[in-house]
Short mmCIF file of C-alpha atoms and ligand atoms in Angstrom, two decimals:
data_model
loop_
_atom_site.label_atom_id
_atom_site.label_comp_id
_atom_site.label_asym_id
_atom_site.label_seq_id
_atom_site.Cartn_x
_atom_site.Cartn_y
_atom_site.Cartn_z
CA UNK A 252 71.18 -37.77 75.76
CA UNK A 253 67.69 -36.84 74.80
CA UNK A 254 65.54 -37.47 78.33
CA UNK A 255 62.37 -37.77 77.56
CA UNK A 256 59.03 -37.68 80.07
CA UNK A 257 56.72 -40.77 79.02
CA UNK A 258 53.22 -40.19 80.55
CA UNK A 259 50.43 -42.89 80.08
CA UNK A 260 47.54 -40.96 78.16
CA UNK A 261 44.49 -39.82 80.85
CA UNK A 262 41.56 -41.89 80.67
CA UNK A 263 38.61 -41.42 79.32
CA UNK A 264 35.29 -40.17 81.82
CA UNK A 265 32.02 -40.77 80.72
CA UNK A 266 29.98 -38.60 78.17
CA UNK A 267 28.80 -35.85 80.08
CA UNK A 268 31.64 -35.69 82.67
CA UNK A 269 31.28 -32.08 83.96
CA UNK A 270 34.31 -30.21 84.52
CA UNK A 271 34.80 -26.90 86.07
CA UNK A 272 36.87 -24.39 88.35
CA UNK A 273 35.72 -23.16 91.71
CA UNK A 274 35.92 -19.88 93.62
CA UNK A 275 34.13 -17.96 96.32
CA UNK A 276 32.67 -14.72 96.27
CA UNK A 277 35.22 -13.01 100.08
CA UNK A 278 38.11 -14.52 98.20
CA UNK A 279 37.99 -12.90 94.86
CA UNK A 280 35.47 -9.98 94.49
CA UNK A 281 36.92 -6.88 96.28
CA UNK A 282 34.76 -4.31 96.02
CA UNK A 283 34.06 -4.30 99.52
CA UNK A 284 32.94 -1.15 99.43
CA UNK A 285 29.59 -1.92 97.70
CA UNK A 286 28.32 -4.16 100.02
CA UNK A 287 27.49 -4.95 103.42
CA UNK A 288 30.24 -6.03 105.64
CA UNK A 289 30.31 -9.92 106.67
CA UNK A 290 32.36 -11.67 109.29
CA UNK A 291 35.07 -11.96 107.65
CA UNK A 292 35.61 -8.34 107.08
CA UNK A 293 34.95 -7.66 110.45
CA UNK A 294 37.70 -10.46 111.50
CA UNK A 295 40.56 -9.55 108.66
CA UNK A 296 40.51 -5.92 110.53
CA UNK A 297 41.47 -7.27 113.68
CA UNK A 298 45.19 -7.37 113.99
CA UNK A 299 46.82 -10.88 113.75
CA UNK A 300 44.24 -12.55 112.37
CA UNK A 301 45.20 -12.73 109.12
CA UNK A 302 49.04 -13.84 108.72
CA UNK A 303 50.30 -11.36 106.26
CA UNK A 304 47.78 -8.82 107.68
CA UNK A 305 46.19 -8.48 104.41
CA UNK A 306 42.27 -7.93 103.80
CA UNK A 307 39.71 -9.49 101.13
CA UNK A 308 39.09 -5.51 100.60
CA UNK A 309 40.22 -5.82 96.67
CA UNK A 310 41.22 -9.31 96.33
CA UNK A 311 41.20 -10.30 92.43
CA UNK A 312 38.88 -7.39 92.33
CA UNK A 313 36.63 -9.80 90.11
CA UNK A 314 33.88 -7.53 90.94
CA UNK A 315 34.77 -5.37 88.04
CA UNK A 316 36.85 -7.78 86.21
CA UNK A 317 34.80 -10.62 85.71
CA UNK A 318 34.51 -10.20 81.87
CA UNK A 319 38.20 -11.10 81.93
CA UNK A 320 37.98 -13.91 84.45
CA UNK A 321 35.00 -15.00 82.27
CA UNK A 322 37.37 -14.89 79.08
CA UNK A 323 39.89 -17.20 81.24
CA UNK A 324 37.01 -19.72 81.77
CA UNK A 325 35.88 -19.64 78.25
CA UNK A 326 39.50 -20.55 77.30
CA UNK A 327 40.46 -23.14 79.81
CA UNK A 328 37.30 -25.28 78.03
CA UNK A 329 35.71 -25.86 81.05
CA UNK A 330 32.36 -26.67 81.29
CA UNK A 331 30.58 -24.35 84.49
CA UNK A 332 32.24 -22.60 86.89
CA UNK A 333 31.51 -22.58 90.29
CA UNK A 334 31.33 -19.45 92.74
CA UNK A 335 29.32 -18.06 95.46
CA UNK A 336 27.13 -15.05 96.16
CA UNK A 337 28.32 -13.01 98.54
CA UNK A 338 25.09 -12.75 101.41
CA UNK A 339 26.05 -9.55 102.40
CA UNK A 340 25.87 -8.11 98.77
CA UNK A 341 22.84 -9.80 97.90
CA UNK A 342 21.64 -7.89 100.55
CA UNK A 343 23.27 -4.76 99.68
CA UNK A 344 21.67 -2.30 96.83
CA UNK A 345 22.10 -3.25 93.44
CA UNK A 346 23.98 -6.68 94.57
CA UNK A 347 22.24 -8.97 92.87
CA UNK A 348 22.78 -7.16 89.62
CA UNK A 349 26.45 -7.79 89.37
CA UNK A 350 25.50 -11.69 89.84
CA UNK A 351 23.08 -11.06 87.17
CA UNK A 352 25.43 -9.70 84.66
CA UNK A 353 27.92 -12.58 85.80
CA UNK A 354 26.05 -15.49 85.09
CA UNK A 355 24.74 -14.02 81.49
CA UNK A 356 28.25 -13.53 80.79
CA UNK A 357 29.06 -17.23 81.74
CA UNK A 358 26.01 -18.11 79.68
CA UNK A 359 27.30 -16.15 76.59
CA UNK A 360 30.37 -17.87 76.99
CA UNK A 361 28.98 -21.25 77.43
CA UNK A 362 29.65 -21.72 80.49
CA UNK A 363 27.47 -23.04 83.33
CA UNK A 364 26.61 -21.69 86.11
CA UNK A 365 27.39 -23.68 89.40
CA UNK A 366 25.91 -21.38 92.74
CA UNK A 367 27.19 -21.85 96.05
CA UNK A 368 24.74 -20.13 98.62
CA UNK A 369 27.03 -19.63 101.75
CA UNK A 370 30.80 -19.80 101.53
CA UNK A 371 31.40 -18.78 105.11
CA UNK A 372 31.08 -15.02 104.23
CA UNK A 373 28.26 -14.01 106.58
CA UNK A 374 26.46 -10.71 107.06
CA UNK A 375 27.75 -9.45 110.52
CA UNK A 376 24.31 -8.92 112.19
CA UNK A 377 23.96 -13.19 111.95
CA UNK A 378 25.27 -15.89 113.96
CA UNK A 379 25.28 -19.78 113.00
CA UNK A 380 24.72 -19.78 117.11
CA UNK A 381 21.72 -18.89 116.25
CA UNK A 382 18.98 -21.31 115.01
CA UNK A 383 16.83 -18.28 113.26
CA UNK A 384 19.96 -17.80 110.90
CA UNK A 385 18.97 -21.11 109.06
CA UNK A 386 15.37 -19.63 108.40
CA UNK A 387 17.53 -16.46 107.37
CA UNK A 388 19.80 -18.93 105.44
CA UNK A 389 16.31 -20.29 103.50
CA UNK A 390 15.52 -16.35 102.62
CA UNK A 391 18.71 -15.29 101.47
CA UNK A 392 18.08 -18.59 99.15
CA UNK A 393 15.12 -17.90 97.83
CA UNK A 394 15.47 -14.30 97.17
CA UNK A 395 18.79 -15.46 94.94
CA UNK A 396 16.92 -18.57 93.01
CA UNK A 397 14.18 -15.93 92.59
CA UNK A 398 16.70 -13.79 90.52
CA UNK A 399 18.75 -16.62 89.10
CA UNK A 400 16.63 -19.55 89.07
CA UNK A 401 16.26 -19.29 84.87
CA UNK A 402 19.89 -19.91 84.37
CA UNK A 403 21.62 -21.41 86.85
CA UNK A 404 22.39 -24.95 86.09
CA UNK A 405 23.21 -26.65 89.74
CA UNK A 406 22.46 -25.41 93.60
CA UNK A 407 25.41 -25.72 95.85
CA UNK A 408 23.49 -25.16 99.48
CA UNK A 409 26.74 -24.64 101.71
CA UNK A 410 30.53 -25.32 101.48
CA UNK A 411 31.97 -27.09 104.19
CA UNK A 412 30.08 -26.70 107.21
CA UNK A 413 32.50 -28.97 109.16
CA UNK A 414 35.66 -26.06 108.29
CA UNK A 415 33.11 -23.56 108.98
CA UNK A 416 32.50 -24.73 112.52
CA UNK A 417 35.53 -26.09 113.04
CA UNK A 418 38.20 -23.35 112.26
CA UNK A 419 35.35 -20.46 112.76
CA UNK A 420 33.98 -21.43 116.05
CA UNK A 421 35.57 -24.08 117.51
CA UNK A 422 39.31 -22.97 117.33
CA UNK A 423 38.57 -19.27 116.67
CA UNK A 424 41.70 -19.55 113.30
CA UNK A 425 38.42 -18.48 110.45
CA UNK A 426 35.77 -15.96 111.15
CA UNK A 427 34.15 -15.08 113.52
CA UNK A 428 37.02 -16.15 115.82
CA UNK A 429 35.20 -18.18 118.33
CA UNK A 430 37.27 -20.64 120.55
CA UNK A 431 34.44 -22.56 121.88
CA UNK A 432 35.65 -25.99 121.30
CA UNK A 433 32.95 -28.52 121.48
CA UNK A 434 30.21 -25.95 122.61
CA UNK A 435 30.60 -25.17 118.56
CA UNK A 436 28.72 -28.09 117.80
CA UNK A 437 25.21 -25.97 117.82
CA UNK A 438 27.06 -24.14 114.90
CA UNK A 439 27.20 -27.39 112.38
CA UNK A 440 23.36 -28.20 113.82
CA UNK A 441 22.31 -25.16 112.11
CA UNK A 442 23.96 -25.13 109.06
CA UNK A 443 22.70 -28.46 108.48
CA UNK A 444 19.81 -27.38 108.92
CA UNK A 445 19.89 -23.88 107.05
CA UNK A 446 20.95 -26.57 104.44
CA UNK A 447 17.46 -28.87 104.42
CA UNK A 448 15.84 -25.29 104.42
CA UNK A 449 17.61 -24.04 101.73
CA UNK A 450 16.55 -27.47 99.49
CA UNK A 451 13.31 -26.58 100.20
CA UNK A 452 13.08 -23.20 99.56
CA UNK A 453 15.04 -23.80 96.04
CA UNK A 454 12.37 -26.84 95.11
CA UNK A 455 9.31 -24.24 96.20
CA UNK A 456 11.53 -21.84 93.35
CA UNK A 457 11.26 -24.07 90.85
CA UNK A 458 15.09 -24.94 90.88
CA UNK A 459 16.20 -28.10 90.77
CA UNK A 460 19.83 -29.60 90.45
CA UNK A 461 20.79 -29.10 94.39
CA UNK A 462 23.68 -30.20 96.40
CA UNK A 463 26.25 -29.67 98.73
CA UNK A 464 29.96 -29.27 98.72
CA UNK A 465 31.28 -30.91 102.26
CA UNK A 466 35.07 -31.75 103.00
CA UNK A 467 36.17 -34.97 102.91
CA UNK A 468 39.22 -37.05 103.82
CA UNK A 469 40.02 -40.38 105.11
CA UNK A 470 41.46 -40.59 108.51
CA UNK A 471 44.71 -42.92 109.07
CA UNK A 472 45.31 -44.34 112.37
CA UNK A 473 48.82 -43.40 113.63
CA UNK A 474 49.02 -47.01 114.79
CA UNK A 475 47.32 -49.95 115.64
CA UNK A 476 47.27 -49.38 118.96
CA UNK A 477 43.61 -48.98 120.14
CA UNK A 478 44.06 -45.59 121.86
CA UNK A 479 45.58 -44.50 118.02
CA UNK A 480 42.76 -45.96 116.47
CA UNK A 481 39.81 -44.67 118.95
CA UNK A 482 41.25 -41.10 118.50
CA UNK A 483 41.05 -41.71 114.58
CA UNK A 484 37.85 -43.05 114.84
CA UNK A 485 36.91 -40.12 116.80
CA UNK A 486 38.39 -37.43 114.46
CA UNK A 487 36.63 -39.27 111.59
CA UNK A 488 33.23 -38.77 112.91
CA UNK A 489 33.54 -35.43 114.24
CA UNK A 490 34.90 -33.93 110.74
CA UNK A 491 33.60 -36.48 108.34
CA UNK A 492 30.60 -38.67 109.18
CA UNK A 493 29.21 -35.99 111.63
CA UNK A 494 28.27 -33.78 108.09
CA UNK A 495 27.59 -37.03 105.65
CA UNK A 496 25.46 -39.16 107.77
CA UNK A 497 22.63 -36.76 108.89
CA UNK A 498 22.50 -35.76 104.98
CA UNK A 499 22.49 -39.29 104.01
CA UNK A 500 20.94 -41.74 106.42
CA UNK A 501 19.05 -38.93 108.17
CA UNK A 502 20.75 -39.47 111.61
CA UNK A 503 23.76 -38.05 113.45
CA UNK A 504 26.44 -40.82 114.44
CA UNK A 505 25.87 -42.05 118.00
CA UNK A 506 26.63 -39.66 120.71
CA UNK A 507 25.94 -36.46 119.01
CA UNK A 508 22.54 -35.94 118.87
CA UNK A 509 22.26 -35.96 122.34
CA UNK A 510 24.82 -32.73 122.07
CA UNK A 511 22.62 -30.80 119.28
CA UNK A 512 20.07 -28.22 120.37
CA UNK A 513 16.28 -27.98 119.41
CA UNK A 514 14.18 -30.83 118.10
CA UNK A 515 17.30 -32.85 117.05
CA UNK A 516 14.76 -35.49 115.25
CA UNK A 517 11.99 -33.32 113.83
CA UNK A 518 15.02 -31.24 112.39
CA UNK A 519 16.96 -34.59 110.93
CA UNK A 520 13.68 -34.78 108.50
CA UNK A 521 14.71 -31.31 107.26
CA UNK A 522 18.14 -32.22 107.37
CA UNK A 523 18.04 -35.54 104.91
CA UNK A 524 15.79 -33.75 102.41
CA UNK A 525 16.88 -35.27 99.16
CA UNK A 526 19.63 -33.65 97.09
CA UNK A 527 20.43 -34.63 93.38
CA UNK A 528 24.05 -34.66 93.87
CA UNK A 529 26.92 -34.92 96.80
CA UNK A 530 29.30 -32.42 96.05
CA UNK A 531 33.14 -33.12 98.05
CA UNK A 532 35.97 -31.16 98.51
CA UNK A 533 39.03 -33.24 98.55
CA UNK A 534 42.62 -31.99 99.62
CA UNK A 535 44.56 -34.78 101.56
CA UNK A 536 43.71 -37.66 104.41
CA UNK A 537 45.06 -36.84 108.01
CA UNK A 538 46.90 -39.40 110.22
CA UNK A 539 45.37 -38.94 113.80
CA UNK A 540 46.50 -40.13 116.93
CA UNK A 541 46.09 -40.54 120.50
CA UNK A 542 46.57 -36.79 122.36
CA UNK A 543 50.22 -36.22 123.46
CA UNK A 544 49.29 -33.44 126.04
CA UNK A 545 51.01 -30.33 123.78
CA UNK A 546 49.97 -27.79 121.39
CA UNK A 547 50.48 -29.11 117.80
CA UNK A 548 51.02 -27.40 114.41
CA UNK A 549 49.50 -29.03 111.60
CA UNK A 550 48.68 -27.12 107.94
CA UNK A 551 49.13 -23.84 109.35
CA UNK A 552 46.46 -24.43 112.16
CA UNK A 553 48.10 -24.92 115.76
CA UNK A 554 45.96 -27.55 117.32
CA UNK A 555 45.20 -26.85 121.28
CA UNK A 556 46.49 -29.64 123.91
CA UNK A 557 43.14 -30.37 125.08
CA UNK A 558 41.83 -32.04 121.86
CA UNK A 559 41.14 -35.74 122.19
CA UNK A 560 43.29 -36.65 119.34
CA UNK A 561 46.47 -35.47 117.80
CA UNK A 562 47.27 -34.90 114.24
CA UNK A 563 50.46 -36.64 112.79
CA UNK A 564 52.72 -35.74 110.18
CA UNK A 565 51.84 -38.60 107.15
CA UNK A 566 55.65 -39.60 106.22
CA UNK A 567 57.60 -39.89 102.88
CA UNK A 568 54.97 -38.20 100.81
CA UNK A 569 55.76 -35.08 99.05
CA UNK A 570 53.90 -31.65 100.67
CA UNK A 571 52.63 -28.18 99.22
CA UNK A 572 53.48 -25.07 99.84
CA UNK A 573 50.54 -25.13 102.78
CA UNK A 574 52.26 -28.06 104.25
CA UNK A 575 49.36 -30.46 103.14
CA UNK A 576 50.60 -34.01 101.95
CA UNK A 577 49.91 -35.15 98.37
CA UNK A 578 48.54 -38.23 98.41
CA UNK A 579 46.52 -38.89 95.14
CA UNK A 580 45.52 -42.63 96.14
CA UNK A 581 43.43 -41.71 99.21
CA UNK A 582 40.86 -40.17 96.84
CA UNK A 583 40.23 -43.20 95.17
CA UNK A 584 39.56 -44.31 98.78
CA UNK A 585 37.33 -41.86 100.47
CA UNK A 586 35.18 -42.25 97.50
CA UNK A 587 35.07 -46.10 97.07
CA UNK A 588 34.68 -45.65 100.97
CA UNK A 589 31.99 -43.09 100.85
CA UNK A 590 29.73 -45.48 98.42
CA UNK A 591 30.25 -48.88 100.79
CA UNK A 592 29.25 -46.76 103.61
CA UNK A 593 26.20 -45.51 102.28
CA UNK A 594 25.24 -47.58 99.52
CA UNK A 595 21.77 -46.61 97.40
CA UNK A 596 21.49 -43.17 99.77
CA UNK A 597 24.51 -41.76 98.12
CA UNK A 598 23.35 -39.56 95.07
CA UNK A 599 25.81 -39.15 92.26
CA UNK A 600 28.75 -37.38 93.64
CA UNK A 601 30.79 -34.33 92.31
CA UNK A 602 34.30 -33.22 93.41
CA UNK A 603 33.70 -29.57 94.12
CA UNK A 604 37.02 -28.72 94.76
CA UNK A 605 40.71 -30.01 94.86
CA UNK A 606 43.78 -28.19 94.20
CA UNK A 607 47.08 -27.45 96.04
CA UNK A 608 49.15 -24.10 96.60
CA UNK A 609 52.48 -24.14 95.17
CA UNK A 610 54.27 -20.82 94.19
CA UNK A 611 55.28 -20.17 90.32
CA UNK A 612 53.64 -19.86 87.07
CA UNK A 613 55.88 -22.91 85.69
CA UNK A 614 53.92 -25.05 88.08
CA UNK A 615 54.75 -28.55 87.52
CA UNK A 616 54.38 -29.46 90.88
CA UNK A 617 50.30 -28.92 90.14
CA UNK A 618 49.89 -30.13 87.33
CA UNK A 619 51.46 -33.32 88.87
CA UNK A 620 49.01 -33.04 91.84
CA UNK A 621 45.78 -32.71 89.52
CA UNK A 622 47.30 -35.38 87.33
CA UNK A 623 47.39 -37.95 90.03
CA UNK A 624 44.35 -36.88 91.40
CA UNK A 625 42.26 -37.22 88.17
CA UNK A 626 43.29 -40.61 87.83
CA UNK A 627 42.43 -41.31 91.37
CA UNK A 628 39.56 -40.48 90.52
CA UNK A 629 38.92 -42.36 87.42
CA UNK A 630 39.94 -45.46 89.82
CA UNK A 631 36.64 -44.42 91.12
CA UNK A 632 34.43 -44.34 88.56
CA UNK A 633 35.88 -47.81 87.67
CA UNK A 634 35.33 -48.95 90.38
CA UNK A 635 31.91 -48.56 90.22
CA UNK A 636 31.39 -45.03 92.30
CA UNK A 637 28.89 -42.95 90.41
CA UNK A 638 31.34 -39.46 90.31
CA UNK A 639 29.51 -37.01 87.57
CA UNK A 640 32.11 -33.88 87.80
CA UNK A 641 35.71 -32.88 89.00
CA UNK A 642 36.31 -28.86 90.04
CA UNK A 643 39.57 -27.69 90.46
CA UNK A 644 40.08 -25.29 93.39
CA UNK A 645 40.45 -22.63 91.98
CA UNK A 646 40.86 -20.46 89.06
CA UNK A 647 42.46 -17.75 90.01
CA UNK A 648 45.25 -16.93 92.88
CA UNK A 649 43.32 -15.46 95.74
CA UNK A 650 42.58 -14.67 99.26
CA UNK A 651 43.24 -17.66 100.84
CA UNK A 652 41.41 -16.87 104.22
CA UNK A 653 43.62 -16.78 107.66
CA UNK A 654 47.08 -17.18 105.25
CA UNK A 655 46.11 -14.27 103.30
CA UNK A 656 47.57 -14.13 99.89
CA UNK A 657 50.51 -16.28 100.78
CA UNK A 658 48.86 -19.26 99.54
CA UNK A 659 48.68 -19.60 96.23
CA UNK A 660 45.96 -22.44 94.58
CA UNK A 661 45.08 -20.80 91.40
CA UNK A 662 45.26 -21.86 87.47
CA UNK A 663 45.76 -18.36 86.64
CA UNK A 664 48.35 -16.25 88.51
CA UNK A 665 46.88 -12.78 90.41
CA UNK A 666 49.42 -9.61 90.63
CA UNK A 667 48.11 -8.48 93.84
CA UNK A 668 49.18 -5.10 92.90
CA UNK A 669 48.51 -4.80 89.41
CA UNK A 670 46.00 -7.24 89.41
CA UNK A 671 46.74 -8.52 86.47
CA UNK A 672 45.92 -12.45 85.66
CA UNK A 673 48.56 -14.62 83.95
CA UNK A 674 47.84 -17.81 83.10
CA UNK A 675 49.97 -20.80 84.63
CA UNK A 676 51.60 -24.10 83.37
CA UNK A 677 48.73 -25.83 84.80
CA UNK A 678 46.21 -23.96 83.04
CA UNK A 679 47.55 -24.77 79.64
CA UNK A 680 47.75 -28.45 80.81
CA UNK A 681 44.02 -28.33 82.01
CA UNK A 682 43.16 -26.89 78.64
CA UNK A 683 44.63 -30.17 76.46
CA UNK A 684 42.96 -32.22 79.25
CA UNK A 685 39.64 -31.25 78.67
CA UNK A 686 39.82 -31.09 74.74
CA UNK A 687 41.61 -34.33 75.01
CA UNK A 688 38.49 -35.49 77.03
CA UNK A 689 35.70 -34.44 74.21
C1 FCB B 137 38.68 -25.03 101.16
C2 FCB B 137 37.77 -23.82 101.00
C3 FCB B 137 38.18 -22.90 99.88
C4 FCB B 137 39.68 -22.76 99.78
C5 FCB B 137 40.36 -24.11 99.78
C6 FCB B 137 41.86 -24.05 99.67
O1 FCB B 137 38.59 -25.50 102.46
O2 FCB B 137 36.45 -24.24 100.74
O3 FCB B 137 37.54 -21.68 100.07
O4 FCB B 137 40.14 -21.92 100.77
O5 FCB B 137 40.02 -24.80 100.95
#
């Protein structure tokens, strides 16, 4: 017997639907060596840190290869691309050439250029402790729009201050490996704040087409019970709402202002400087309940005891390689969510990145995961939610922070020794996609 797989065709998005990969400059340049060091340099050369005790020293080594990695763009279809620059090589000699000669190559190719100012790779000398680093933030911003400003066709300020704080500071698993629990909390003040800076100092450059890419879930209850649904509600608005509302509504949710340092309100005016766009990195919801007094493991992270909530294991759905669950639906969700919450102050919204890590270049198991995912979020769009873009995370294999390069989330398959980039299942499947789309 003949077995054959009947798929319903993908829907159509709207004209103009952008579609892209992402990537970020620590995780696939290399080339260390011709730059400044950041934090996460510093932190990958401490032992244990990193699980497979690998270092971002070569990574894809798309520092010289980017004419191939340019190629594999150009061939996927995709409309831009999104990566970062790399602070520490913008400030190193001859940095900002290399991001020159990248983004007229993506331009040659016809692809546009999507800039992410700060993906969590900070010059050492800085500290997001610090307020001044958000005025060094709106520098580094304007030196790089200076340069790039002719050809760069959207702004990304940050990417995901909440992880940055959270795994960086808070629970010391990220760079710069600070345990400081709540007494992080200065650390997402600033980097909202380097973020309203950053808007400005683009619009006083001329550039336009500025937004953010923030992470976003929803958060399940473990229960009804009200001590499972306060310690969802809490988790909610300390990873979600604590990063959308000040951005959107121009006020932190109730309770945490109080916590931030400086002239919380004269800063929220900074802060809730208009953006064009609301970019969102989706991967999964979490299920959150009350604290059950031990240590938890949850998506590689173990969770200290003293939290006020405890992350649950969702049930019966299918998981990746990282252990997150796959759970297409809850997209459809956060962003039908996202728009009751905050109505006419949302701007158009753009997935910046969502992807999975599964081993394999035969990778069914993503190209399941971005199937149901894109229809999630057409469920969106017909619903009524204004969503203008959907990035994949991420292009290539790469180094995928704290795991190293055991987790694998690319399109395109990296021989860490060879380096040599082969493209996936997935990628051929993202290919018909897009044509299919035009
Ligand atoms: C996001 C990060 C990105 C990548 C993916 C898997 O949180 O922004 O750099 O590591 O997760």
């Amino acid at each position: 017997m003949i077995r054959r797989m009947v798929t319903n065709p993908m829907p159509q998005f709207p004209a103009g639907f952008l579609w892209g990969v992402s990537t970020s400059a620590h995780q696939i340049e290399g080339a260390a060596d011709a730059r400044e060091p950041s934090v996460w340099d510093v932190f990958t050369a401490e032992p244990g840190r990193v699980k497979d005790g690998s270092t971002a020293a070569v990574a894809c080594d798309s520092y010289h290869r980017y004419p191939e990695d340019v190629a594999l763009l150009a061939g996927l279809g995709v409309d831009a691309y999104r990566f970062s620059v790399s602070w520490p090589r913008v400030d190193s000699p001859g940095g900002l050439d290399f991001y020159d000669s990248l983004v007229d190559a993506l331009c040659a190719a016809g692809v546009r250029p999507v800039v992410t100012l700060f993906h969590w790779d900070l010059p050492v000398a800085l500290d997001w402790l610090e307020r001044d680093t958000a005025s060094r933030f709106a520098d580094h911003v304007s030196v790089v729009a200076e340069r790039l400003g002719d050809r760069v066709a959207k702004w990304i300020t940050l990417n995901e201050p909440a992880e940055h704080t959270l795994l960086g500071h808070a629970l010391g698993v990220h760079a710069p490996g600070r345990r400081l629990m709540f007494d992080a909390l200065p650390v997402a003040h600033h980097q909202l704040l380097a973020h309203g800076l950053a808007v400005r100092a683009l619009r006083a450059a001329g550039a336009g087409d500025i937004g953010i890419a923030n992470s976003h879930g929803p958060t399940w209850a473990a229960s009804e019970k009200p001590e499972d649904r306060q310690a969802a509600e809490f988790y909610d608005l300390l990873l979600n709402r604590l990063f959308s509302d000040p951005l959107l509504i121009g006020r932190y949710p109730e309770g945490i202002g109080e916590l931030m340092p400086g002239d919380v309100e004269a800063d929220l005016k900074v802060i809730a400087e208009p953006i064009d766009w609301y970019g969102i990195n989706y991967y999964a919801p979490t299920r959150v309940g009350a604290p059950q007094g031990a240590e938890i493991e949850f998506g590689g992270l173990s969770l200290p005891a003293e939290l006020p909530f405890t992350v649950r294991e969702i049930e019966d759905r299918p998981v990746t390689d990282f252990g997150w669950p796959v759970v297409p639906e809850a997209l459809t969700e956060l962003l039908t969510g996202f728009a009751e919450r905050y109505g006419d102050r949302l701007p158009p919204v753009l997935i910046t990145e969502n992807g999975c890590s599964y081993e394999g270049v035969d990778d069914q198991e993503r190209i399941a995961y971005l199937d149901g995912h894109i229809r999630a979020l057409h469920r969106a769009v017909e619903a009524g939610v204004d969503v203008r873009g959907y990035f994949v995370w991420s292009l290539l294999d790469n180094f995928e922070w704290a795991e190293g390069y055991a987790r694998r989330f690319g399109l395109v398959h990296t021989d860490f020794e060879t380096l040599e980039r082969t493209p996936k299942a997935s990628y051929a499947w993202l290919r018909d996609l897009l044509r299919a789309q035009r």
